[in-house]
Amino acid sequence: MKLRKRLLWLFIPILALTLAAVGALSDRLLLSRFDRQDSAQLMNKARQLQERMELDISRHLDLLRSLAWWDATYAFIEQPRADYIRSNLPAARLANLDLDFMVFFDQQPRIVAQTWRARDLLELIDLLPQGGRSPRSMIGLRQGILQRSQQLGSLEHAGNVDHALGQVMVVQGVPLLLVSSAISDNLGKAAPNGVVVAGQILDQHHLDAFLQDAPGSLRVVPVAGDTHGWRLLRPGSPRQGEIRLSPRRLLDAQRQQVDLQFFNPLGEPELRLEITQPRLLYQQGRTAVGFFLGLTLLILMLALLLAYNGLDRWVLRRVRRLNKEVAAIGVDRGRQRLNEQGDDEIGQLAGELNHMLGRLERSEERDKAILDSIQEGYFEIAPGGEILTVNRSLERQLDCAREQLIGHGIEEILDAEVVERARTLMRDGKGEQRTSLITPFKRRDGSLRYFETRFSYIEDAGGQYAGIRGILRDVSDQVAYQNSLLDMAYRDPLTSLGNRKAFNEQLRTALEQAQRQDASLALLFIDLDRFKEVNDRFGHDLGDALLIAIAERLRGALRHPDHFYRLGGDEFTLLLSGEDAGNAMALAERLLRVLEPAFELNGQRIDFVTPSIGIALYPEHASQPEALIKAADSAMYQAKQQRNQVYLYRAPLHAQ
């Protein structure tokens, strides 16, 4: 049997066995791991949904408590007057509080006053679970909400001024979030004379917001009677019922599903949410494994085909004879050339080897001429960082003569920030055969230019690492253009402060750094009181000029002004790393003083715009970016109650 056939029959079983083993291991190890990661992501999303809904309940309880513990509300229950609702809870104010209704009860309890946002009944019917009973009218739905809230004990304060209830429930098939609080004076010392009940209908917009732009869907489904085997996420309490999480269900190879069910304080199931997410990692893993196996098989089959058709019974014999003649060169003084063996490839190889012996003497001069003629810079560097060879283009690019480069270290031409990285690459002496990166280089005048560096490793005759060689191409203009585009993407065009995108990314980075270093982080949320009045009275141009002036004052108040961000409109934020509550409060008070003097803009004096500042701290108040933002935003709303104030976020009473 011929050698090529022997090789073929030896290789085919090994190929088949290898592909089968790789396929089995990929399915058992990789795909199962991807499936577990998909499952973990789904469970994390369910827990995030629970935390998000609990945060919404806490936020609404805080807002409702600030209204219920108010002298004006207390007096209104004692002696109702028509202008209270009109002045304090118009439809626009209710929308700003993200509430759909608010009802005031006295001690009886009787309804003293109520305000409801106008809603479309058809919009609410779309929320109903499959087969659910829809409300016949908005009036009937309102009555059902009030009856259900009374059944859950939201009106039974029993003289306890701290009485509060926060619950997710379903009334006539419509999901909603209900909160209530006893009514007292500003200090919370007066005996309760009533209860205020408020709520938010969880329409599709709110449900979609809970997913936080994650792939998948969230919908309301009928409650489950048997929750055996479900995980308890939160135990029940007199204020809130328990929350349970179902085991994961695999719908098919593309989708997975889990349910989150909320119970009321009486232990009755209220709301069940179904979370469906794609199995992205599992699908990507299947695609990658299939592509890898197919590509491997194709490459091996092509290699087999080429080897099978390329081997010739005369090749090995002639190569062996040629090898003997080559080995004799340099040993046998009389043999310095090879015998020609025909006009085919082997004969041509022998002829080229003969010509090579004569060309070696001129190769160095020719190589130097070629290198000097190319436009890109060329270099060779020893393993220790010493420059060995450069061409004329590199001299022009760095504005240095050859003698100023040859024999000198790379630290004389590289920026200090990348010297250690370059030495690490040279010290390792391993990796890919070719590597490309963009690096700043120093010119003779000290200026920096950016070059795309493509280099490969040099090996000596023994195959050992002997340095690197490469070429340089000036890409300074492209780098400058890319940096300008990046600055535009992260810069507010009006005030030149960082924009919302820059703030979100920096907040995540700052939180990760604080977690690694076990440090604190303060977030200040700044909102301008009566800013809309500037636009209404003087026009948007003056409003923009005022925002620019305020941004300049804020920048001047900090040693690191790049920590300020404008989120849009009249909202600003400030990130302070390593600061505690005392330092954050002190800085916020200083910012109030900085913005206190009147502004003289285009002949107009503006002295009525004041800031309100809310402060939230990591890790005291929140550990996730969204939660920290909501805490600071909630504190800012507390500050706006009295205007031109600083308010440090306080955790809800039920979480203490």
XYZ file of C-alpha atoms in Angstrom:
656
model
C 0.000 0.000 0.000
C 1.289 3.456 -0.939
C 2.400 5.842 1.727
C -0.297 8.399 0.926
C -2.989 5.692 1.338
C -1.434 4.516 4.583
C -1.542 8.093 5.876
C -5.137 8.468 4.729
C -6.402 5.301 6.432
C -4.508 6.221 9.573
C -5.928 9.736 9.687
C -9.640 9.096 8.966
C -10.459 7.125 12.196
C -8.571 9.658 14.297
C -10.478 12.498 12.606
C -13.873 10.874 13.183
C -13.101 10.030 16.813
C -11.791 13.532 17.501
C -14.852 15.246 16.021
C -17.205 12.952 17.967
C -15.360 13.577 21.241
C -15.279 17.349 20.688
C -19.001 17.401 19.862
C -19.925 15.378 22.970
C -17.733 17.453 25.282
C -19.075 20.699 23.817
C -22.650 19.592 24.458
C -21.953 18.404 27.990
C -19.609 21.130 29.157
C -20.147 24.271 27.105
C -23.869 24.131 26.317
C -24.836 23.064 29.839
C -22.756 25.918 31.211
C -24.427 28.388 28.828
C -27.814 27.038 29.911
C -26.949 27.598 33.579
C -25.856 31.147 32.785
C -29.147 31.781 30.959
C -31.016 30.424 33.996
C -28.991 32.643 36.345
C -29.749 35.703 34.204
C -33.473 34.904 34.268
C -33.501 34.481 38.051
C -31.484 37.693 38.485
C -33.998 39.507 36.310
C -36.841 38.204 38.485
C -35.055 39.380 41.636
C -34.358 42.757 40.013
C -38.054 43.019 39.145
C -38.947 42.289 42.778
C -36.470 44.894 44.027
C -37.692 47.409 41.474
C -41.331 46.982 42.520
C -40.400 47.172 46.205
C -38.406 50.311 45.484
C -41.443 51.808 43.740
C -43.591 50.935 46.754
C -41.038 52.536 49.087
C -40.805 55.632 46.900
C -44.577 56.049 46.787
C -44.817 55.476 50.546
C -42.216 58.198 51.134
C -44.058 60.624 48.859
C -47.407 59.791 50.439
C -45.984 60.114 53.981
C -44.634 63.589 53.162
C -48.167 64.627 52.109
C -49.986 62.822 54.941
C -47.694 64.256 57.641
C -48.416 67.858 56.772
C -50.219 70.466 58.818
C -52.270 71.540 55.810
C -53.504 67.986 55.214
C -54.251 67.506 58.903
C -56.269 70.745 58.978
C -58.063 69.789 55.757
C -59.379 66.562 57.331
C -60.527 68.534 60.385
C -62.264 71.170 58.250
C -62.511 70.218 54.555
C -62.261 72.988 51.999
C -62.651 72.868 48.241
C -59.393 74.603 47.340
C -57.107 72.020 49.020
C -57.247 69.485 46.186
C -57.249 72.210 43.547
C -54.133 73.821 45.026
C -52.113 70.793 46.112
C -53.196 67.856 43.956
C -54.151 68.951 40.464
C -54.046 66.375 37.670
C -50.577 67.516 36.578
C -49.205 67.124 40.119
C -50.712 63.641 40.380
C -49.045 62.697 37.085
C -45.690 64.056 38.298
C -45.992 61.866 41.395
C -46.594 58.895 39.054
C -49.934 58.184 40.751
C -53.357 57.489 39.267
C -55.519 58.322 42.266
C -55.471 59.691 45.824
C -58.362 59.425 48.323
C -58.623 61.101 51.767
C -60.645 59.399 54.557
C -61.608 60.761 57.968
C -61.988 58.788 61.194
C -65.398 57.243 60.301
C -63.979 56.324 57.734
C -65.696 58.488 55.148
C -64.306 59.882 51.934
C -63.421 63.537 52.461
C -61.902 64.160 49.045
C -60.561 62.196 46.091
C -58.791 62.842 42.815
C -58.392 60.380 39.923
C -56.435 60.562 36.677
C -58.476 60.021 33.531
C -57.714 56.586 32.068
C -58.925 54.752 28.967
C -60.858 51.600 29.870
C -59.704 49.861 26.681
C -56.089 50.499 27.683
C -56.682 48.737 31.018
C -58.451 45.768 29.400
C -55.261 45.045 27.444
C -53.528 44.341 30.787
C -55.908 41.558 31.786
C -54.620 37.978 31.966
C -55.999 35.533 29.436
C -59.566 34.635 30.428
C -59.687 37.397 33.081
C -62.853 39.403 33.817
C -62.618 42.994 32.620
C -64.033 46.009 34.495
C -67.348 47.236 33.108
C -66.747 50.900 33.884
C -64.155 53.178 35.431
C -66.614 54.067 38.226
C -67.036 50.395 39.101
C -63.252 49.933 39.014
C -62.754 52.869 41.400
C -65.309 51.468 43.832
C -63.666 48.056 43.639
C -60.244 49.573 44.400
C -61.549 51.379 47.500
C -63.415 48.291 48.746
C -60.367 46.080 48.252
C -58.057 48.519 50.014
C -60.454 48.614 52.992
C -60.525 44.794 53.099
C -56.718 44.758 53.377
C -56.825 47.084 56.375
C -55.436 50.206 54.787
C -57.972 52.393 56.702
C -57.465 50.791 60.132
C -54.760 52.947 61.687
C -55.915 52.228 65.308
C -54.448 55.496 66.493
C -50.975 54.553 65.246
C -49.425 57.491 63.423
C -46.906 55.139 61.764
C -49.679 53.120 60.134
C -48.775 52.489 56.482
C -49.487 49.875 53.835
C -47.721 49.146 50.549
C -49.134 46.346 48.412
C -49.377 45.096 44.838
C -52.908 43.865 44.092
C -55.388 43.047 41.324
C -58.887 44.577 41.251
C -61.331 43.419 38.556
C -58.383 42.002 36.646
C -56.427 45.294 36.661
C -53.008 45.217 38.426
C -52.129 48.171 40.593
C -49.799 49.368 43.344
C -51.589 50.617 46.501
C -50.074 52.648 49.362
C -51.712 54.249 52.411
C -50.580 56.343 55.361
C -52.114 57.749 58.520
C -52.620 61.533 58.538
C -50.777 63.600 61.169
C -48.984 66.933 61.582
C -45.551 67.867 60.247
C -43.747 66.239 63.178
C -45.897 63.117 63.161
C -46.871 63.696 66.805
C -50.596 64.413 66.463
C -53.002 61.502 66.772
C -54.184 60.357 63.336
C -57.441 61.931 62.202
C -57.697 59.974 58.943
C -55.950 58.018 56.257
C -54.833 58.907 52.745
C -54.840 56.109 50.150
C -53.071 56.419 46.791
C -52.195 54.103 43.974
C -50.712 53.564 40.550
C -52.222 51.346 37.856
C -49.506 49.056 36.491
C -50.209 49.539 32.794
C -48.057 48.087 30.022
C -45.743 51.098 30.131
C -44.894 50.409 33.782
C -44.520 46.669 33.160
C -42.118 47.279 30.278
C -40.121 49.718 32.422
C -39.601 46.996 35.040
C -37.609 44.958 32.499
C -35.162 47.871 32.144
C -34.679 47.379 28.379
C -33.719 43.712 28.858
C -34.749 41.257 26.104
C -37.948 39.356 26.798
C -41.503 40.129 27.874
C -43.492 40.659 31.074
C -47.223 40.050 31.343
C -49.939 39.476 33.930
C -51.272 35.898 34.176
C -53.850 34.197 36.456
C -52.549 33.512 39.974
C -51.325 30.031 40.892
C -53.175 28.238 43.657
C -50.373 25.772 44.427
C -46.929 27.339 44.896
C -45.228 24.273 46.340
C -41.562 24.257 45.368
C -41.539 28.010 44.728
C -38.726 30.067 46.269
C -39.648 32.597 48.963
C -38.102 35.951 48.027
C -39.662 38.012 50.823
C -41.582 36.852 53.915
C -44.957 38.415 54.681
C -45.502 41.296 57.098
C -48.469 43.377 58.384
C -47.561 46.038 55.809
C -46.734 43.866 52.813
C -47.411 40.300 51.766
C -44.844 37.726 50.795
C -43.344 37.257 47.309
C -42.601 33.863 45.758
C -40.594 32.866 42.680
C -41.451 29.786 40.605
C -38.860 27.327 39.235
C -37.597 28.007 35.727
C -39.541 26.522 32.794
C -38.003 25.784 29.388
C -40.547 26.586 26.678
C -38.289 25.446 23.828
C -34.686 25.780 22.695
C -35.101 29.549 22.325
C -37.159 30.649 25.359
C -37.278 30.262 29.121
C -39.851 31.427 31.623
C -40.363 32.089 35.344
C -43.282 33.449 37.423
C -43.259 35.998 40.255
C -46.329 35.930 42.523
C -47.255 38.595 45.097
C -49.442 37.861 48.147
C -51.331 40.366 50.319
C -50.833 40.613 54.124
C -53.794 38.208 54.556
C -51.834 35.483 52.749
C -54.025 35.599 49.634
C -52.450 35.555 46.139
C -52.865 38.931 44.447
C -50.706 39.327 41.327
C -48.706 36.909 39.202
C -46.219 38.181 36.639
C -44.802 35.948 33.931
C -41.250 36.774 32.760
C -40.153 35.302 29.423
C -36.592 35.708 28.171
C -34.651 34.277 25.231
C -31.916 31.702 25.891
C -29.341 33.870 24.171
C -26.179 32.276 25.531
C -27.447 28.758 24.849
C -28.347 29.638 21.258
C -25.053 31.417 20.686
C -23.217 28.431 22.149
C -25.028 26.010 19.849
C -24.247 28.166 16.848
C -20.594 28.559 17.834
C -20.114 24.836 18.505
C -21.751 23.893 15.200
C -19.710 26.452 13.294
C -16.492 25.311 14.976
C -17.129 21.630 14.232
C -18.142 22.343 10.646
C -15.183 24.606 9.987
C -12.795 22.096 11.577
C -14.174 19.271 9.476
C -13.980 21.370 6.311
C -10.380 22.377 6.955
C -9.322 18.820 7.734
C -11.077 17.428 4.674
C -9.445 20.038 2.459
C -6.078 19.232 3.982
C -6.664 15.528 3.355
C -7.683 16.167 -0.220
C -4.644 18.317 -0.923
C -2.305 15.860 0.738
C -3.842 12.888 -1.091
C -3.594 14.541 -4.538
C -0.241 16.200 -3.890
C 1.806 13.252 -2.835
C 3.648 11.657 -5.666
C 5.649 8.512 -5.525
C 8.668 10.394 -6.894
C 8.531 13.287 -4.474
C 9.903 11.649 -1.372
C 12.758 9.983 -3.260
C 13.876 13.175 -4.975
C 13.516 15.204 -1.820
C 15.678 12.724 0.044
C 18.402 13.008 -2.627
C 18.157 16.782 -2.578
C 18.476 16.756 1.190
C 21.753 14.843 0.992
C 23.184 17.366 -1.446
C 22.162 20.318 0.711
C 23.700 18.685 3.781
C 26.951 18.318 1.910
C 27.243 22.043 1.167
C 29.669 23.600 3.599
C 31.068 20.231 4.600
C 32.407 19.103 1.270
C 34.555 21.973 -0.010
C 34.241 20.718 -3.545
C 30.423 20.818 -3.488
C 29.054 24.341 -3.290
C 26.186 23.897 -5.772
C 23.336 21.433 -6.282
C 22.801 19.256 -9.330
C 19.961 20.445 -11.513
C 17.133 17.876 -11.581
C 14.803 18.890 -14.348
C 12.404 21.722 -15.073
C 9.724 20.786 -12.511
C 9.285 22.314 -9.043
C 12.048 20.291 -7.393
C 14.460 21.135 -10.190
C 13.534 24.804 -9.896
C 14.038 24.606 -6.124
C 17.539 23.238 -6.658
C 18.275 26.052 -9.087
C 16.984 28.694 -6.692
C 19.108 27.290 -3.900
C 22.145 27.683 -6.156
C 21.220 31.271 -6.909
C 20.566 31.908 -3.204
C 24.155 31.217 -2.304
C 25.223 34.032 -4.607
C 22.475 36.391 -3.524
C 23.214 36.145 0.205
C 26.176 38.490 -0.207
C 23.975 41.225 -1.614
C 20.841 40.596 0.473
C 21.627 42.991 3.304
C 22.222 45.981 0.972
C 19.098 45.167 -1.016
C 16.972 44.847 2.116
C 18.238 48.186 3.361
C 17.371 49.867 0.069
C 13.875 48.387 0.143
C 13.256 49.477 3.724
C 14.462 53.000 2.967
C 12.091 53.244 0.006
C 8.835 52.419 1.826
C 6.711 55.208 3.308
C 6.065 53.470 6.625
C 8.666 53.475 9.345
C 10.542 50.224 9.980
C 12.342 49.127 13.154
C 13.977 46.164 14.861
C 14.340 46.042 18.645
C 16.384 43.687 20.823
C 14.694 41.746 23.663
C 16.121 44.216 26.186
C 14.494 47.225 24.478
C 17.517 48.487 22.524
C 16.789 49.821 19.029
C 18.781 47.839 16.429
C 17.569 49.044 13.023
C 15.479 51.903 11.617
C 14.769 53.136 8.101
C 14.667 56.666 6.743
C 10.881 56.968 6.986
C 11.066 56.344 10.742
C 13.729 59.040 11.048
C 11.424 61.506 9.290
C 8.381 60.474 11.327
C 10.177 60.996 14.667
C 12.336 63.898 13.392
C 15.435 62.094 14.698
C 18.699 61.146 13.016
C 19.699 57.470 12.793
C 22.461 57.883 15.363
C 19.923 59.350 17.823
C 17.915 56.120 17.634
C 20.285 53.183 17.042
C 21.572 51.830 20.342
C 19.092 53.830 22.451
C 16.247 52.408 24.562
C 12.564 52.484 23.611
C 11.779 54.764 26.561
C 13.320 57.656 24.614
C 10.704 57.439 21.827
C 7.671 55.930 23.599
C 5.244 57.784 25.850
C 5.864 56.938 29.516
C 2.408 55.337 29.920
C 3.106 52.618 27.351
C 6.790 51.869 28.040
C 6.008 49.164 30.600
C 3.459 47.545 28.297
C 6.000 47.453 25.442
C 8.657 45.934 27.687
C 6.183 43.275 28.817
C 5.498 42.312 25.203
C 9.215 42.053 24.474
C 10.009 40.280 27.731
C 7.419 37.562 27.137
C 8.564 36.986 23.584
C 5.497 34.818 22.856
C 2.025 35.257 21.465
C 0.607 35.831 18.045
C 3.015 36.009 15.127
C 1.714 39.455 14.211
C 0.312 42.070 16.564
C -1.182 45.460 15.761
C -1.761 48.331 18.175
C -1.938 52.144 18.213
C 0.722 53.776 20.399
C 1.853 57.382 21.067
C 5.512 58.111 20.136
C 7.644 61.098 21.169
C 9.240 63.281 18.521
C 12.499 65.146 19.018
C 10.640 68.350 20.025
C 8.732 66.435 22.755
C 5.366 66.376 20.943
C 3.373 63.164 20.686
C 2.172 61.531 17.476
C 0.015 58.410 17.285
C 1.229 55.517 15.137
C -0.338 52.205 14.204
C 2.345 49.675 15.102
C 2.364 46.266 13.440
C 5.129 43.988 14.630
C 6.123 40.340 14.740
C 8.570 38.339 16.822
C 12.066 37.519 15.549
C 13.490 34.042 16.061
C 17.126 33.064 15.714
C 18.425 29.941 13.932
C 17.575 27.840 16.997
C 13.973 29.042 17.116
C 14.585 31.183 20.203
C 13.122 34.634 20.686
C 15.541 37.317 19.412
C 13.491 40.535 19.446
C 10.729 42.162 17.434
C 10.454 43.859 14.058
C 7.649 46.009 12.725
C 6.429 49.042 10.826
C 4.825 52.330 11.899
C 2.074 54.269 10.145
C 1.108 57.768 11.297
C -2.594 57.755 12.342
C -2.562 60.926 14.476
C -5.267 62.615 12.376
C -7.580 59.594 12.652
C -7.050 59.378 16.432
C -7.781 63.092 16.840
C -10.974 62.720 14.803
C -12.120 59.694 16.814
C -11.424 61.532 20.088
C -13.505 64.498 18.900
C -16.409 62.171 18.037
C -16.124 60.482 21.438
C -16.141 63.854 23.209
C -19.277 64.887 21.303
C -21.034 61.667 22.311
C -20.357 62.222 26.036
C -20.608 66.029 26.281
C -23.694 68.185 26.798
C -23.609 70.645 23.847
C -25.114 73.536 25.835
C -23.102 73.536 29.086
C -20.079 71.400 28.058
C -20.719 69.236 31.134
C -20.943 65.470 30.835
C -24.300 64.304 29.484
C -26.640 61.556 30.680
C -24.709 58.835 28.831
C -21.422 59.919 30.414
C -23.119 60.046 33.848
C -24.602 56.541 33.578
C -21.279 55.001 32.536
C -19.282 56.903 35.156
C -21.802 55.947 37.870
C -21.426 52.249 37.057
C -17.627 52.586 37.005
C -17.573 54.528 40.290
C -19.830 51.940 41.990
C -17.645 49.052 40.803
C -14.532 50.839 42.070
C -16.210 51.605 45.395
C -17.187 47.940 45.769
C -13.655 46.756 45.020
C -12.072 49.269 47.417
C -14.822 49.003 50.071
C -15.230 52.775 49.830
C -18.216 55.125 49.898
C -19.834 57.111 47.099
C -22.156 60.116 47.247
C -24.621 61.115 44.523
C -26.040 64.656 44.547
C -29.181 65.279 42.475
C -29.693 69.003 41.753
C -32.934 70.465 40.391
C -33.670 74.150 39.752
C -36.811 75.581 41.339
C -38.955 77.902 39.158
C -36.681 77.436 36.118
C -39.714 76.962 33.877
C -40.768 80.469 34.827
C -37.568 81.812 33.208
C -38.449 80.221 29.865
C -42.049 81.392 30.107
C -41.197 85.012 31.016
C -37.940 85.669 29.142
C -37.761 82.979 26.444
C -35.691 79.828 25.945
C -32.575 81.739 24.825
C -32.292 83.397 28.222
C -33.115 80.054 29.860
C -30.183 78.464 27.994
C -27.915 81.364 29.016
C -28.974 80.811 32.645
C -28.129 77.088 32.410
C -24.691 77.956 31.017
C -24.074 80.449 33.833
C -25.189 77.934 36.471
C -22.901 75.301 34.961
C -19.966 77.739 35.124
C -20.625 78.437 38.809
C -20.864 74.726 39.550
C -17.583 74.071 37.712
C -15.872 76.792 39.692
C -17.039 75.316 42.975
C -15.079 72.050 42.598
C -11.429 71.132 42.133
C -12.619 68.397 39.758
C -15.430 70.006 37.707
C -15.644 66.990 35.398
C -17.658 65.231 38.138
C -20.695 67.412 37.271
C -23.238 66.191 34.714
C -26.332 67.653 33.111
C -29.019 65.028 32.597
C -31.285 67.346 30.598
C -33.555 70.295 31.262
C -32.695 71.797 34.654
C -31.402 68.572 36.262
C -27.739 68.215 37.274
C -25.859 65.500 39.139
C -22.570 65.319 41.014
C -20.554 62.179 41.884
C -18.272 62.252 44.939
C -16.047 59.230 45.577
C -14.903 58.446 49.101
C -17.180 61.027 50.761
C -19.424 60.386 53.758
C -22.763 61.998 54.575
C -21.208 64.916 56.456
C -18.866 65.930 53.653
C -21.601 65.524 51.045
C -23.998 67.693 53.055
C -21.299 70.335 53.537
C -20.537 70.461 49.829
C -24.238 70.640 48.967
C -24.663 73.608 51.346
C -21.707 75.291 49.639
C -23.325 74.769 46.240
C -26.487 76.468 47.545
C -24.377 79.474 48.519
C -22.559 79.465 45.176
C -25.858 79.613 43.256
C -27.520 82.083 45.664
C -26.353 85.414 44.068
C -28.609 86.775 41.333
C -27.742 86.329 37.652
C -27.428 89.322 35.306
C -28.100 88.029 31.785
C -28.852 90.130 28.703
C -30.027 93.031 30.824
C -32.310 90.846 32.950
C -31.810 90.179 36.654
C -32.804 86.674 37.702
C -32.871 86.132 41.441
C -35.782 83.737 41.957
C -34.247 80.495 40.593
C -32.910 78.388 43.449
C -31.548 74.829 43.598
C -32.925 71.894 45.580
C -30.425 69.105 46.260
C -31.070 65.473 47.145
C -28.242 63.216 48.390
C -27.973 59.418 48.337
C -24.987 57.368 49.544
C -23.463 54.040 48.613
C -23.657 51.593 50.312
C -25.990 53.027 52.978
C -28.934 53.748 50.670
C -28.407 51.596 47.561
C -25.858 49.330 45.888
C -27.116 49.409 42.285
C -26.957 52.398 39.887
C -30.716 52.611 39.276
C -31.531 52.278 42.958
C -28.992 54.959 43.925
C -30.421 57.352 41.297
C -33.957 56.781 42.559
C -32.863 57.361 46.160
C -31.179 60.661 45.236
C -34.191 61.646 43.128
C -36.520 60.877 46.049
C -34.357 62.973 48.368
C -34.415 65.820 45.859
C -38.233 65.781 45.826
C -38.147 66.034 49.618
C -35.857 69.059 49.321
C -38.205 70.698 46.796
C -41.003 70.645 49.368
C -39.384 73.642 51.050
C -37.229 74.879 48.093
C -33.563 75.798 48.174
C -32.816 73.011 50.651
C -30.528 69.990 50.955
C -32.077 66.649 51.876
C -30.263 63.401 52.686
C -32.208 60.323 51.641
C -33.835 58.376 54.443
C -34.652 54.701 54.015
C -38.378 53.779 54.245
C -39.656 52.906 57.702
C -40.578 49.318 56.787
C -36.959 48.689 55.630
C -35.474 49.856 58.927
